[in-house]
Amino acid sequence: PALAPPKLPEAQEPNNQEMLALSSTAALSFAGPGLAGVSSRAGGAAMVAKSKAIPFLDAPPALDGTMAGDKGFDPLLLSNVVPIQWAREAELKHARICMLAVVGWVTVDLGFTVPYAPQVSSLAAHDAAVDKGVFLGLLIPIALVEVLAGIPKCFQIMNEPDASPGGDYKFDPLGIGASAEMQEKEISNGRLAMLAFSGIVTQAALTQGPFPYTYNGVEDLVPPMQSVQGALSIL
């Protein structure tokens, strides 16, 4: 008997998903490589957030705005290398020291003294204290605070995930430092003090004069004072 020819499979109509895939493939095949590259780059650029402090730079990944004083300013991306809590510990420590140092430096040059302290300017106080041996009385307590509190705190924030934030030593007898507003004020004034102390020391060394550390005193800060003093000298 003659063999029956094999039955060919009936053609099936493509479903909606297959039609969408075919149309997408066809569209991509007609798109030039330059257009495809521009599209991918545009999508990638839209995904990268920009720094609030420096809008033309990408936002540092570690600075997410949760910390007090976080303005997104890290052009060298040090926060990618240095643990953020360790950096905050160092920043707050130097900020607090400089806030005290600005007040202490200026008040000494305005005439405030303490018993047994050398009667010299703030600029000359370091060398005078070393020469007379009284500097050891300041060095020992500072070293003890650093060894007993500062170093353990650094190990704590670097090794314990649930450690207190950098700069938090649970020392707040007046209960005013817990709010976000006060933490913002502390770090902002501390940063200003670090810059101010650098400027004060530099000006004191250049002018070798007392407060306000200019060559001609207040006259350099308030120019009209020159004419006032000139008029008083005539009288």
Short mmCIF file of C-alpha atoms in Angstrom, two decimals:
data_model
loop_
_atom_site.label_atom_id
_atom_site.label_comp_id
_atom_site.label_asym_id
_atom_site.label_seq_id
_atom_site.Cartn_x
_atom_site.Cartn_y
_atom_site.Cartn_z
CA PRO A 1 0.00 0.00 0.00
CA ALA A 2 1.18 3.55 -0.71
CA LEU A 3 2.56 5.41 2.26
CA ALA A 4 0.61 8.49 3.32
CA PRO A 5 2.63 11.72 3.21
CA PRO A 6 3.62 13.02 6.66
CA LYS A 7 1.39 15.67 8.11
CA LEU A 8 3.00 19.04 8.47
CA PRO A 9 2.43 20.85 11.76
CA GLU A 10 -0.17 23.53 11.53
CA ALA A 11 1.17 27.05 11.68
CA GLN A 12 0.46 28.72 14.98
CA GLU A 13 -0.13 32.38 15.30
CA PRO A 14 2.36 34.12 17.57
CA ASN A 15 1.02 35.38 20.86
CA ASN A 16 1.30 38.92 22.18
CA GLN A 17 4.56 38.35 24.08
CA GLU A 18 6.28 36.91 21.03
CA MET A 19 5.10 39.80 18.88
CA LEU A 20 6.47 42.29 21.41
CA ALA A 21 9.83 40.52 21.51
CA LEU A 22 10.06 40.45 17.70
CA SER A 23 9.22 44.13 17.39
CA SER A 24 11.78 45.07 20.07
CA THR A 25 14.49 43.07 18.32
CA ALA A 26 13.68 44.67 15.00
CA ALA A 27 13.79 48.14 16.49
CA LEU A 28 17.18 47.51 18.09
CA SER A 29 18.57 46.11 14.83
CA PHE A 30 17.80 49.40 13.06
CA ALA A 31 19.20 51.55 15.89
CA GLY A 32 22.80 52.57 15.32
CA PRO A 33 25.46 51.81 17.92
CA GLY A 34 25.84 55.49 18.73
CA LEU A 35 22.15 55.87 19.54
CA ALA A 36 22.16 52.79 21.73
CA GLY A 37 25.22 54.07 23.62
CA VAL A 38 23.64 57.45 24.20
CA SER A 39 20.52 55.80 25.54
CA SER A 40 22.42 53.62 27.98
CA ARG A 41 24.59 56.48 29.16
CA ALA A 42 21.58 58.69 29.70
CA GLY A 43 19.92 56.01 31.79
CA GLY A 44 23.07 55.55 33.86
CA ALA A 45 23.50 59.28 34.44
CA ALA A 46 19.94 59.57 35.66
CA MET A 47 20.62 56.90 38.28
CA VAL A 48 23.62 58.73 39.84
CA ALA A 49 22.78 61.34 42.48
CA LYS A 50 24.76 64.56 42.56
CA SER A 51 26.42 66.14 45.58
CA LYS A 52 24.44 68.92 47.25
CA ALA A 53 27.63 70.80 48.09
CA ILE A 54 29.31 70.38 44.69
CA PRO A 55 26.53 69.78 42.13
CA PHE A 56 28.86 68.84 39.27
CA LEU A 57 30.32 65.90 41.25
CA ASP A 58 28.65 62.62 42.13
CA ALA A 59 27.37 62.33 45.68
CA PRO A 60 29.72 60.35 47.97
CA PRO A 61 28.02 57.00 48.67
CA ALA A 62 28.83 57.08 52.40
CA LEU A 63 27.31 60.53 52.92
CA ASP A 64 23.59 59.82 52.89
CA GLY A 65 22.48 62.86 54.90
CA THR A 66 21.71 61.00 58.11
CA MET A 67 24.57 62.48 60.15
CA ALA A 68 24.49 65.97 61.64
CA GLY A 69 26.38 68.41 59.45
CA ASP A 70 26.35 66.13 56.41
CA LYS A 71 26.38 68.50 53.42
CA GLY A 72 27.63 65.95 50.92
CA PHE A 73 31.04 67.68 50.71
CA ASP A 74 33.74 65.10 50.07
CA PRO A 75 35.46 65.93 46.74
CA LEU A 76 38.39 63.59 47.50
CA LEU A 77 36.01 60.73 48.42
CA LEU A 78 37.83 60.12 51.67
CA SER A 79 34.64 58.63 53.07
CA ASN A 80 35.18 55.69 50.70
CA VAL A 81 38.51 54.94 52.37
CA VAL A 82 38.12 56.09 55.99
CA PRO A 83 35.29 54.62 58.11
CA ILE A 84 32.69 57.35 58.41
CA GLN A 85 32.23 57.00 62.19
CA TRP A 86 35.99 57.14 62.75
CA ALA A 87 36.11 60.34 60.68
CA ARG A 88 33.24 61.83 62.68
CA GLU A 89 35.03 60.97 65.93
CA ALA A 90 38.17 62.78 64.75
CA GLU A 91 36.20 65.75 63.41
CA LEU A 92 34.19 66.27 66.60
CA LYS A 93 37.27 65.88 68.79
CA HIS A 94 39.19 68.57 66.92
CA ALA A 95 36.09 70.76 66.64
CA ARG A 96 35.55 70.73 70.41
CA ILE A 97 39.22 71.38 71.10
CA CYS A 98 39.28 74.33 68.71
CA MET A 99 36.13 75.86 70.17
CA LEU A 100 37.87 75.87 73.56
CA ALA A 101 41.18 76.96 72.03
CA VAL A 102 39.72 80.04 70.32
CA VAL A 103 38.22 81.25 73.59
CA GLY A 104 41.35 80.45 75.58
CA TRP A 105 43.77 82.03 73.11
CA VAL A 106 41.86 85.30 72.88
CA THR A 107 41.10 85.65 76.60
CA VAL A 108 44.77 85.20 77.53
CA ASP A 109 45.80 87.89 75.06
CA LEU A 110 43.10 90.16 76.53
CA GLY A 111 44.73 89.87 79.96
CA PHE A 112 43.20 86.81 81.62
CA THR A 113 45.72 84.74 83.56
CA VAL A 114 45.71 81.81 85.97
CA PRO A 115 48.02 81.16 88.93
CA TYR A 116 51.46 79.76 88.12
CA ALA A 117 50.97 80.35 84.40
CA PRO A 118 53.70 82.23 82.50
CA GLN A 119 52.79 85.89 81.99
CA VAL A 120 53.25 85.81 78.23
CA SER A 121 51.11 85.98 75.11
CA SER A 122 49.28 82.94 73.82
CA LEU A 123 51.75 82.63 70.97
CA ALA A 124 54.70 82.39 73.37
CA ALA A 125 52.87 80.33 76.00
CA HIS A 126 53.87 76.93 74.63
CA ASP A 127 57.61 77.54 74.67
CA ALA A 128 57.43 79.33 78.01
CA ALA A 129 55.48 76.46 79.59
CA VAL A 130 58.00 73.93 78.27
CA ASP A 131 60.96 75.96 79.54
CA LYS A 132 59.47 76.30 83.05
CA GLY A 133 58.29 72.69 83.23
CA VAL A 134 54.63 73.48 83.90
CA PHE A 135 53.59 72.07 80.55
CA LEU A 136 53.85 68.59 82.03
CA GLY A 137 50.86 69.39 84.24
CA LEU A 138 48.77 69.78 81.10
CA LEU A 139 50.33 66.97 79.10
CA ILE A 140 49.61 64.25 81.66
CA PRO A 141 45.82 64.77 81.96
CA ILE A 142 45.46 65.13 78.19
CA ALA A 143 47.39 61.88 77.67
CA LEU A 144 45.23 60.10 80.22
CA VAL A 145 42.01 61.25 78.56
CA GLU A 146 43.32 60.16 75.16
CA VAL A 147 44.48 56.73 76.36
CA LEU A 148 41.49 55.93 78.59
CA ALA A 149 38.72 57.41 76.44
CA GLY A 150 39.83 58.36 72.93
CA ILE A 151 41.61 55.18 71.84
CA PRO A 152 38.98 52.77 73.26
CA LYS A 153 36.27 54.82 71.54
CA CYS A 154 37.99 54.44 68.18
CA PHE A 155 38.24 50.66 68.62
CA GLN A 156 34.60 50.54 69.67
CA ILE A 157 33.18 52.39 66.65
CA MET A 158 35.36 50.42 64.23
CA ASN A 159 34.58 46.96 65.61
CA GLU A 160 31.09 47.08 67.14
CA PRO A 161 28.15 47.55 64.75
CA ASP A 162 25.86 48.84 67.52
CA ALA A 163 28.41 51.22 69.07
CA SER A 164 27.47 54.80 69.93
CA PRO A 165 28.21 57.31 67.15
CA GLY A 166 31.58 58.99 66.93
CA GLY A 167 31.95 61.76 69.50
CA ASP A 168 29.22 60.38 71.76
CA TYR A 169 30.77 59.79 75.19
CA LYS A 170 27.46 59.91 77.07
CA PHE A 171 28.64 63.11 78.76
CA ASP A 172 25.74 65.54 78.69
CA PRO A 173 25.02 66.73 82.25
CA LEU A 174 22.71 69.52 81.06
CA GLY A 175 20.81 67.27 78.65
CA ILE A 176 21.05 69.68 75.71
CA GLY A 177 22.99 67.63 73.19
CA ALA A 178 20.50 64.93 72.27
CA SER A 179 18.47 66.92 69.74
CA ALA A 180 19.37 66.97 66.07
CA GLU A 181 19.36 70.77 66.13
CA MET A 182 22.02 70.98 68.83
CA GLN A 183 24.16 68.35 67.12
CA GLU A 184 23.98 70.39 63.91
CA LYS A 185 24.98 73.54 65.78
CA GLU A 186 27.88 71.80 67.48
CA ILE A 187 29.46 70.49 64.31
CA SER A 188 28.84 73.75 62.41
CA ASN A 189 30.41 75.92 65.11
CA GLY A 190 33.19 73.40 65.54
CA ARG A 191 34.11 73.57 61.86
CA LEU A 192 34.10 77.35 62.05
CA ALA A 193 36.33 77.19 65.15
CA MET A 194 38.87 74.97 63.38
CA LEU A 195 39.19 77.52 60.59
CA ALA A 196 39.18 80.43 63.05
CA PHE A 197 41.90 78.96 65.24
CA SER A 198 44.13 78.38 62.22
CA GLY A 199 43.63 81.99 61.18
CA ILE A 200 44.24 83.36 64.67
CA VAL A 201 47.50 81.46 65.13
CA THR A 202 48.70 82.46 61.66
CA GLN A 203 47.91 86.14 62.20
CA ALA A 204 49.46 86.13 65.69
CA ALA A 205 52.68 84.65 64.29
CA LEU A 206 52.78 87.11 61.38
CA THR A 207 52.00 90.28 63.30
CA GLN A 208 53.53 89.35 66.67
CA GLY A 209 50.79 91.51 68.16
CA PRO A 210 47.88 91.07 70.58
CA PHE A 211 44.20 90.75 69.76
CA PRO A 212 42.84 91.40 67.11
CA TYR A 213 46.14 90.18 65.59
CA THR A 214 46.55 92.84 62.93
CA TYR A 215 49.47 95.15 62.23
CA ASN A 216 47.61 98.30 63.30
CA GLY A 217 45.15 96.95 65.82
CA VAL A 218 41.45 97.72 65.44
CA GLU A 219 42.21 100.25 62.71
CA ASP A 220 42.79 97.42 60.24
CA LEU A 221 39.40 95.94 61.04
CA VAL A 222 37.43 99.19 61.20
CA PRO A 223 39.03 101.74 58.80
CA PRO A 224 36.96 104.71 60.11
CA MET A 225 38.77 104.27 63.44
CA GLN A 226 41.87 105.79 61.83
CA SER A 227 40.17 109.13 61.28
CA VAL A 228 38.60 109.03 64.74
CA GLN A 229 41.92 108.41 66.43
CA GLY A 230 43.52 111.10 64.29
CA ALA A 231 40.89 113.60 65.38
CA LEU A 232 41.38 112.66 69.04
CA SER A 233 45.13 113.10 68.76
CA ILE A 234 44.64 116.65 67.45
CA LEU A 235 42.41 117.50 70.39
#
